[in-house]
Coordinates of C-alpha atoms and ligand atoms in Angstrom, one line a residue:
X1 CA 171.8 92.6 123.3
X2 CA 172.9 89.7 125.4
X3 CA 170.7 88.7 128.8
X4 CA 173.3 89.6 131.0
X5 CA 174.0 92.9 129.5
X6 CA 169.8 93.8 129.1
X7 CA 170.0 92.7 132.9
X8 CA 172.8 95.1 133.7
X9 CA 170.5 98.0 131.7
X10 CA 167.7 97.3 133.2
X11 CA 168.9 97.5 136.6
X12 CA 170.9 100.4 136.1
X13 CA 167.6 101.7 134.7
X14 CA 165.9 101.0 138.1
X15 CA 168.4 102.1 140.0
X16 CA 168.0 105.6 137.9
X17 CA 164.6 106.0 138.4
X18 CA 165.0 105.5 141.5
X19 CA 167.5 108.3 142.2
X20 CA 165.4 111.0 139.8
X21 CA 162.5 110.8 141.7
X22 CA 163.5 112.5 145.0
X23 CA 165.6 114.8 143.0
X24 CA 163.0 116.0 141.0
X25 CA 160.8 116.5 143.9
X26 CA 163.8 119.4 144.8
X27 CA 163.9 122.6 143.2
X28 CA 166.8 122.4 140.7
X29 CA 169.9 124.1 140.8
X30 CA 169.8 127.7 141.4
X31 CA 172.0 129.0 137.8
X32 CA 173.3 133.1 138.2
X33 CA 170.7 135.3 135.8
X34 CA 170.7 139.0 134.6
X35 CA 166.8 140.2 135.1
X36 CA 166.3 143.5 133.0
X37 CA 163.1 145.6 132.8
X38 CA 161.0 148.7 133.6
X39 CA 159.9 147.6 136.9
X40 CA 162.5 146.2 138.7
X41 CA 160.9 145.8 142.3
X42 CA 157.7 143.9 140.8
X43 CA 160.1 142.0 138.8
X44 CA 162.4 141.2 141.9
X45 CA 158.8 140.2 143.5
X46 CA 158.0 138.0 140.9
X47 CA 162.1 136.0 141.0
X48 CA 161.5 135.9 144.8
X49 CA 157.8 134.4 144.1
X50 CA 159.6 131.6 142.4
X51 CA 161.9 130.7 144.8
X52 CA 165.2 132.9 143.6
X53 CA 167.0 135.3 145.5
X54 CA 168.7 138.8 144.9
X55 CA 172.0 139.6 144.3
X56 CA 172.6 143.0 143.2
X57 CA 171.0 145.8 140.5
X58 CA 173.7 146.9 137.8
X59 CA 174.8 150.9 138.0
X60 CA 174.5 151.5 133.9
X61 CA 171.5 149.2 133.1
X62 CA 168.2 148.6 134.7
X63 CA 168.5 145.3 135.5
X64 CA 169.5 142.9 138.3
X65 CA 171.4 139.7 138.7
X66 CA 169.6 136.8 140.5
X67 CA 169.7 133.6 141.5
X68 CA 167.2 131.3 140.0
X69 CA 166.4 127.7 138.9
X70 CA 166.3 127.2 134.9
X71 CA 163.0 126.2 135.0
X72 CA 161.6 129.3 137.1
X73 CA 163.2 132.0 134.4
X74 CA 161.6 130.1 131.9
X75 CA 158.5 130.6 133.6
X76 CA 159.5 134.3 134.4
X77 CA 160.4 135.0 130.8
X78 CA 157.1 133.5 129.4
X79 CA 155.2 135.7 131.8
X80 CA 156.9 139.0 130.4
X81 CA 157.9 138.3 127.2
X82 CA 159.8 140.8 125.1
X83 CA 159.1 143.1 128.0
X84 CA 161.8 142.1 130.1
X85 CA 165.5 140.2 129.1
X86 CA 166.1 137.3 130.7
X87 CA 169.6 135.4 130.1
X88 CA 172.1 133.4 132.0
X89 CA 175.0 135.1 133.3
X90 CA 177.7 133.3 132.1
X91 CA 181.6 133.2 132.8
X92 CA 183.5 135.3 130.9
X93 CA 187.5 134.4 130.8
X94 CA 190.6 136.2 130.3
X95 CA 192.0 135.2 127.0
X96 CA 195.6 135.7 128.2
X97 CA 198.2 133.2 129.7
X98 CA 201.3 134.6 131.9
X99 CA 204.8 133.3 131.1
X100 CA 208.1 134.7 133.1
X101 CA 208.1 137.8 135.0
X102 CA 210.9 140.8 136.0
X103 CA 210.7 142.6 139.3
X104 CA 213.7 145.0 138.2
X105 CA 213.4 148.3 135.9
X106 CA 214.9 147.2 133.2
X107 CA 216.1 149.9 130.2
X108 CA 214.3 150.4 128.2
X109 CA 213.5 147.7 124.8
X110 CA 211.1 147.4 122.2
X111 CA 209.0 144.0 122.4
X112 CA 209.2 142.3 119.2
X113 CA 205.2 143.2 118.4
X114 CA 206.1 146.8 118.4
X115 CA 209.1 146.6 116.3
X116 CA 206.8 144.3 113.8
X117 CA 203.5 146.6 113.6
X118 CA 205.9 149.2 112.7
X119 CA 205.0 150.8 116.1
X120 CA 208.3 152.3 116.8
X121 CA 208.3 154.4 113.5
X122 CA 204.5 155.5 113.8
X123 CA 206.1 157.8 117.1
X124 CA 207.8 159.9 114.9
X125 CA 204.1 160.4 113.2
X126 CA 201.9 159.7 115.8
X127 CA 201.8 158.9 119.4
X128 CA 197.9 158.8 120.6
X129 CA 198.0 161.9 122.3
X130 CA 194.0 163.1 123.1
X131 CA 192.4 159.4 122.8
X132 CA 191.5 157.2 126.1
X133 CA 191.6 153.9 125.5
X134 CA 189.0 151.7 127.7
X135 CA 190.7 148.8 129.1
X136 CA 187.9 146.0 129.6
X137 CA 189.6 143.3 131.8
X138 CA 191.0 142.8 135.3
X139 CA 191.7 146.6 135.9
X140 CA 195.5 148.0 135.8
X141 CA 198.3 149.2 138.4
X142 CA 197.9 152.8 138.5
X143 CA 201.4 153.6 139.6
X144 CA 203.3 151.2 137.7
X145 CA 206.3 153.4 136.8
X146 CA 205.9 152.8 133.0
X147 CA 201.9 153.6 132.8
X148 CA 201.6 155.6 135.7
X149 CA 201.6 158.8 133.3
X150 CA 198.7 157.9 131.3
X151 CA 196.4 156.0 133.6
X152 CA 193.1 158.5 133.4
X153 CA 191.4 156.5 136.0
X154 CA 189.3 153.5 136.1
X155 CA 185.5 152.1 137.6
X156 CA 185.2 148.2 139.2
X157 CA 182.6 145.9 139.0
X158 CA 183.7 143.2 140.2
X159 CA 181.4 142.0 143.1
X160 CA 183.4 140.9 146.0
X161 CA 182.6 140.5 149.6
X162 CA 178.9 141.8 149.3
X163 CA 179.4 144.7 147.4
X164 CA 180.2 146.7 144.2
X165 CA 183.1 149.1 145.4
X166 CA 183.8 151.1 142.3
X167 CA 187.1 152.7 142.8
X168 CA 188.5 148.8 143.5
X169 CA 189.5 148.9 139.9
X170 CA 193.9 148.5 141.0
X171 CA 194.6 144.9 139.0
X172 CA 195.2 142.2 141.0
X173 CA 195.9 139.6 138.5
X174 CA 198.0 141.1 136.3
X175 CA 196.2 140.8 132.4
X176 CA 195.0 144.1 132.5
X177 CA 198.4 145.6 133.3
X178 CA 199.9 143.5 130.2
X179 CA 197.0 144.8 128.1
X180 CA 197.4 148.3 128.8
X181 CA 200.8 148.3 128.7
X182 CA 200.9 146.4 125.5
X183 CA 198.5 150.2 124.0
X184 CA 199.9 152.6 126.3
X185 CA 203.4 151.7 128.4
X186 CA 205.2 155.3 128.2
X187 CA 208.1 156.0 126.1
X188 CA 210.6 157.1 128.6
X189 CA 213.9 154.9 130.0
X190 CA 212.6 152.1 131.7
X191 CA 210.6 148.8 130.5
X192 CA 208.8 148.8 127.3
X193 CA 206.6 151.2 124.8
X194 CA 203.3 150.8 124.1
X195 CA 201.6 151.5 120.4
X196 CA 200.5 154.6 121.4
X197 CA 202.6 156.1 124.0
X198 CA 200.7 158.9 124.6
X199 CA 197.0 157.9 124.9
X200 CA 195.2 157.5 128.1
X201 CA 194.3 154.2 129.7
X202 CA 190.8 153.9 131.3
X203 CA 190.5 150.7 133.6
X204 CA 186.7 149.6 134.0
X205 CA 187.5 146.4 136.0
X206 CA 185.1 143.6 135.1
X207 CA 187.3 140.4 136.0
X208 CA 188.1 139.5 139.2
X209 CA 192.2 138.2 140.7
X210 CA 191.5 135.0 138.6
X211 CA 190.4 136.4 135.6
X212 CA 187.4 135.7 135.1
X213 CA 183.8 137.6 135.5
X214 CA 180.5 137.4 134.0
X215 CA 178.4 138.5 131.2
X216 CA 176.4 141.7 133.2
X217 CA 179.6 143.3 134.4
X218 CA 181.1 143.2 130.8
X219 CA 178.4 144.6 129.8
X220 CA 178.4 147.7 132.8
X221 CA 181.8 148.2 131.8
X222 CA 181.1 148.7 128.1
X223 CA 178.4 151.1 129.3
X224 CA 181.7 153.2 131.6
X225 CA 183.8 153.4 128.9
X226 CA 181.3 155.1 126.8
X227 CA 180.6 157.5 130.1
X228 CA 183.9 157.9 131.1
X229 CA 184.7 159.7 126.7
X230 CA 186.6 156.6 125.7
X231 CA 186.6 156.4 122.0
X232 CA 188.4 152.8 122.1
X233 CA 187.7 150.0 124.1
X234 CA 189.9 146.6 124.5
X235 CA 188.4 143.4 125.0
X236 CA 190.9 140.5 125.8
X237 CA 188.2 138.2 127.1
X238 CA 185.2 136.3 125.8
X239 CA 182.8 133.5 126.1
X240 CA 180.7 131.3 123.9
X241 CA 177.3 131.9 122.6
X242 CA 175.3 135.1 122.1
X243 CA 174.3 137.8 124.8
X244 CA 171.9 140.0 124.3
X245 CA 172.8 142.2 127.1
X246 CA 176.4 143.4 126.3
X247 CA 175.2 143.2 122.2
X248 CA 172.8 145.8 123.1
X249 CA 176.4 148.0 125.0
X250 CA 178.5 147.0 122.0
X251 CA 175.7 149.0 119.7
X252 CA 175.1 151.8 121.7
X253 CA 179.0 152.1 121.7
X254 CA 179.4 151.4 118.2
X255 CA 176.8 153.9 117.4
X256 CA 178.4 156.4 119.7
X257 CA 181.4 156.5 117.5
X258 CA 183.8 154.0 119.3
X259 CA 185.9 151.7 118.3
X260 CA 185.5 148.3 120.1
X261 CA 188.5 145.4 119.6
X262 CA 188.4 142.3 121.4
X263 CA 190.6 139.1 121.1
X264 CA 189.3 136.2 119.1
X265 CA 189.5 133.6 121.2
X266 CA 192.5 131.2 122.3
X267 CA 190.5 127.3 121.7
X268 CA 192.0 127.1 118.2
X269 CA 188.0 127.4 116.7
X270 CA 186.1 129.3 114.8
X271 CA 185.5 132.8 116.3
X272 CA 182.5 132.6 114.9
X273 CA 180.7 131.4 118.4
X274 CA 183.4 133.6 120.6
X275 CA 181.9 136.5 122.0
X276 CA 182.5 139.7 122.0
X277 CA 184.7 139.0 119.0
X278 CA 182.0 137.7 117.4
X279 CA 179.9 140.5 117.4
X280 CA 179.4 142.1 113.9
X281 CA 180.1 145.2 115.2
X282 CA 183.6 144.3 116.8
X283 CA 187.1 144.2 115.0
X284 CA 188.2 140.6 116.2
X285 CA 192.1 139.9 116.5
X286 CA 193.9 136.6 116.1
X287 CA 197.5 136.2 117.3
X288 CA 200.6 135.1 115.3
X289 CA 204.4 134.8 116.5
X290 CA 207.5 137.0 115.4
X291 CA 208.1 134.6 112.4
X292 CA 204.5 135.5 111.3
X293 CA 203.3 132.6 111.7
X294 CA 199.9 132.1 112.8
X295 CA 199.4 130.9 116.6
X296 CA 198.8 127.3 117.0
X297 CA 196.2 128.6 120.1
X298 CA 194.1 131.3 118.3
X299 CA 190.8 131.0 116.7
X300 CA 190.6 131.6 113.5
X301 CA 187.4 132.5 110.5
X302 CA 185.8 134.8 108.3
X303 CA 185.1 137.0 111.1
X304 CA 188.7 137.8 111.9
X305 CA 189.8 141.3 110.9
X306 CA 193.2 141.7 111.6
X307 CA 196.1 139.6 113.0
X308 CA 198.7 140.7 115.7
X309 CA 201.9 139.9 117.7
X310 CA 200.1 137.3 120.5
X311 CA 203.4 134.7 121.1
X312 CA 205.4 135.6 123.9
X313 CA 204.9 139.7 124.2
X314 CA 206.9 141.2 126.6
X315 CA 204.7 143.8 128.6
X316 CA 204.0 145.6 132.2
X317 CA 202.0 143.2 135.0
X318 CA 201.3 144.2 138.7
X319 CA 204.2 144.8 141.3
X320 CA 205.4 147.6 138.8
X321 CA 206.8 144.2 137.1
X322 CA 207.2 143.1 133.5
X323 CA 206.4 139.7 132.1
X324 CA 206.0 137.8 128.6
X325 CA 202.6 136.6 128.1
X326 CA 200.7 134.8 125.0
X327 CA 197.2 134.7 123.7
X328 CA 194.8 136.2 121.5
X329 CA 194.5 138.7 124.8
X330 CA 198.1 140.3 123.9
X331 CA 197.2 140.8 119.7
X332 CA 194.0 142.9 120.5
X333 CA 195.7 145.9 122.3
X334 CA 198.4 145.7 119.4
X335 CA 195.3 147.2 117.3
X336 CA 193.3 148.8 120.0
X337 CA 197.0 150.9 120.3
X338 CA 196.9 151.5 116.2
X339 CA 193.2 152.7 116.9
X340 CA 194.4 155.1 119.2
X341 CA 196.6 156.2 116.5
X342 CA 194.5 156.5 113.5
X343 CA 191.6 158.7 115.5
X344 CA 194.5 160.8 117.1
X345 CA 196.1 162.0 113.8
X346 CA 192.9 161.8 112.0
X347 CA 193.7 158.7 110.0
X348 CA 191.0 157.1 107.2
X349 CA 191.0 154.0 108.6
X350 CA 193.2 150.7 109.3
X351 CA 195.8 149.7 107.2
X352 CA 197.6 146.1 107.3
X353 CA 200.0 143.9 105.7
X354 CA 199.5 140.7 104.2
X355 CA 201.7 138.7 105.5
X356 CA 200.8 135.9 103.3
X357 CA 198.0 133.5 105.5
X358 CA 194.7 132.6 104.8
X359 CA 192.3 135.3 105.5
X360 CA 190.6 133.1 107.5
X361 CA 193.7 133.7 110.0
X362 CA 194.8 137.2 109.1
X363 CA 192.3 139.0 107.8
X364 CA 193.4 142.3 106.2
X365 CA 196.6 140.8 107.7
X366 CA 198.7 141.9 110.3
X367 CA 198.0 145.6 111.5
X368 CA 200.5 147.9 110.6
X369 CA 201.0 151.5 112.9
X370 CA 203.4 153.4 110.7
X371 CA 200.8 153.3 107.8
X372 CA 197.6 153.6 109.7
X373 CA 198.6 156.8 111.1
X374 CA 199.8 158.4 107.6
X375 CA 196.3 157.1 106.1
X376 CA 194.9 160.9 105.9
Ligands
CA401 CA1 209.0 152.6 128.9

């Protein structure tokens, strides 16, 4: 190391030290923290003890979100131990990106997806009639005139304004209207069709107008799903690294007999680290195009189960509108609609067709409706 450039460190290492010190004297950063336990007041004591402040208690868990420095729910979580859950509440993102939108009623057309799953012959077999599919994402329109018909109703979570209202749950972004269009838009004249034309759409809205939420309320909406006699939920969102808090929803669900599909993830990576998809006990989707291609955008690993149509899907959005969207977001309903199918008529299980990529970006291959539903 030259003199002048050990100067220059050493000076910027003064000049460091002499910034950390009155920082570090500060209480760090407040982060956003789920708190779940048996004793929720002494545990609210105990965050308050430490400096952190109260945000709100969760409706289907015991537990409460907080805000807390790092360093304090350390401390918290060595006190308790395994008696209490302590983790970050991190962002969770939409994995869905809009593209063009239609004000008009259009006639009706089959989007490309349907017409590839085999979706428009399954009707003949199968429409989804007696399943509700949960919709976990930025909530739906419930009187867009293509869904209106088999919206069963819907519970927010969002927190906005101070409070929890849970009948907020009207979309006001527009993913979850794509989504449940993409399972459940109704066969008539206008628009599109969904997969399953005849299920029912449950909305339990856990992302806010921007599309994005956190960890807890993914988790509270897993729990209304289950409450609310879905036996399919959607998941076209995600975030990295584990949570314990929805893993311990996505079992109880799992071992309630549902069937949970979530999107694998839109940073081109392995899935691998991209929650929910990444739970073992969730079917994760990647996304190809209508030349079957794989998407250059969707993540990709030994954890993928099946691929479906994510490149430029036409479905319903807000303002009873229509619009072509693309992401991993838009291949999951494609399977949580075939789901809806194969319980409905009693079907053995999933059926797909290889359409000749690596399993490490198809899986079983690309999810086909028509044969799902005559798997008895
Ligand atoms: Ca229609």
């Amino acid at each position: 190391m030259s003199i002048r450039k050990r100067l220059v460190s050493s000076i910027f290492i003064c000049a460091l030290t002499f910034l950390v010190v009155p920082i570090a004297a500060q209480a760090e950063n407040p982060l956003r923290f789920i708190v779940a336990g048996q004793n929720l007041p002494t545990l609210k004591q105990h965050v308050t003890d430490r400096g952190g402040s109260i945000s709100h208690e969760l409706k289907y868990h015991q537990a409460f979100i907080a805000h807390l420095a790092p360093a304090a729910a350390a401390n918290l979580k060595n006190q308790f131990g395994t008696n209490v859950l302590i983790e970050e509440d991190r962002e969770v993102i939409a994995f869905g990106k809009p593209g063009s939108g239609d004000p008009a009623q259009p006639p009706q057309t089959e989007p490309w997806g349907i017409s590839a799953i085999h979706a428009v012959e399954s009707r003949a077999v199968n429409r989804g009639a007696g399943v509700t599919v949960c919709v976990v994402d930025t909530g739906v329109q419930p009187d867009h005139p293509d869904l209106a018909a088999n919206i069963a109703g819907g519970e927010n979570f969002v927190f906005k304004k101070g409070t929890i209202n849970p009948s907020a749950w009207a979309d006001d972004n527009g993913h979850g209207t794509h989504v449940s269009g993409t399972i459940a838009a109704l066969d008539n004249t206008i628009g599109v069709v969904g997969v399953a034309p005849e299920a029912k759409i449950f909305a339990t809205k856990v992302l806010n107008s921007r599309g994005s939420g956190y960890l807890s309320d993914v988790a509270e909406g897993i729990r209304s799903c289950l409450a609310h006699g879905a036996s399919v939920a959607n998941m076209s969102l995600g975030w990295s690294g584990y949570s314990q808090l929805v893993h311990d929803a996505v079992i109880e669900a799992k071992n309630a007999g549902m069937v949970l599909v979530a999107a694998a993830g839109n940073e081109s990576t392995d899935v691998s680290n991209s929650y929910p998809a990444a739970y073992p006990e969730v079917i994760a989707v990647s996304a190809v195009d209508s030349n079957g291609a794989f998407a250059y955008f969707s993540n990709f690993g030994t954890k993928i189960a099946f691929a479906a149509p994510g490149v430029s899907v036409l479905s319903t959005v807000k303002g009873s509108s229509y619009a072509t969207y693309s992401g991993t977001s838009m291949a999951s309903p494609h399977v949580a609609g075939v789901a809806a199918l194969m319980i409905s008529s009693g079907s053995l299980g999933f059926i797909a067709d290889d359409i000749g990529l690596p399993a490490t970006q198809q899986g079983a291959g690309r999810i086909n409706a028509l044969n799902t539903a005559l798997n008895r």
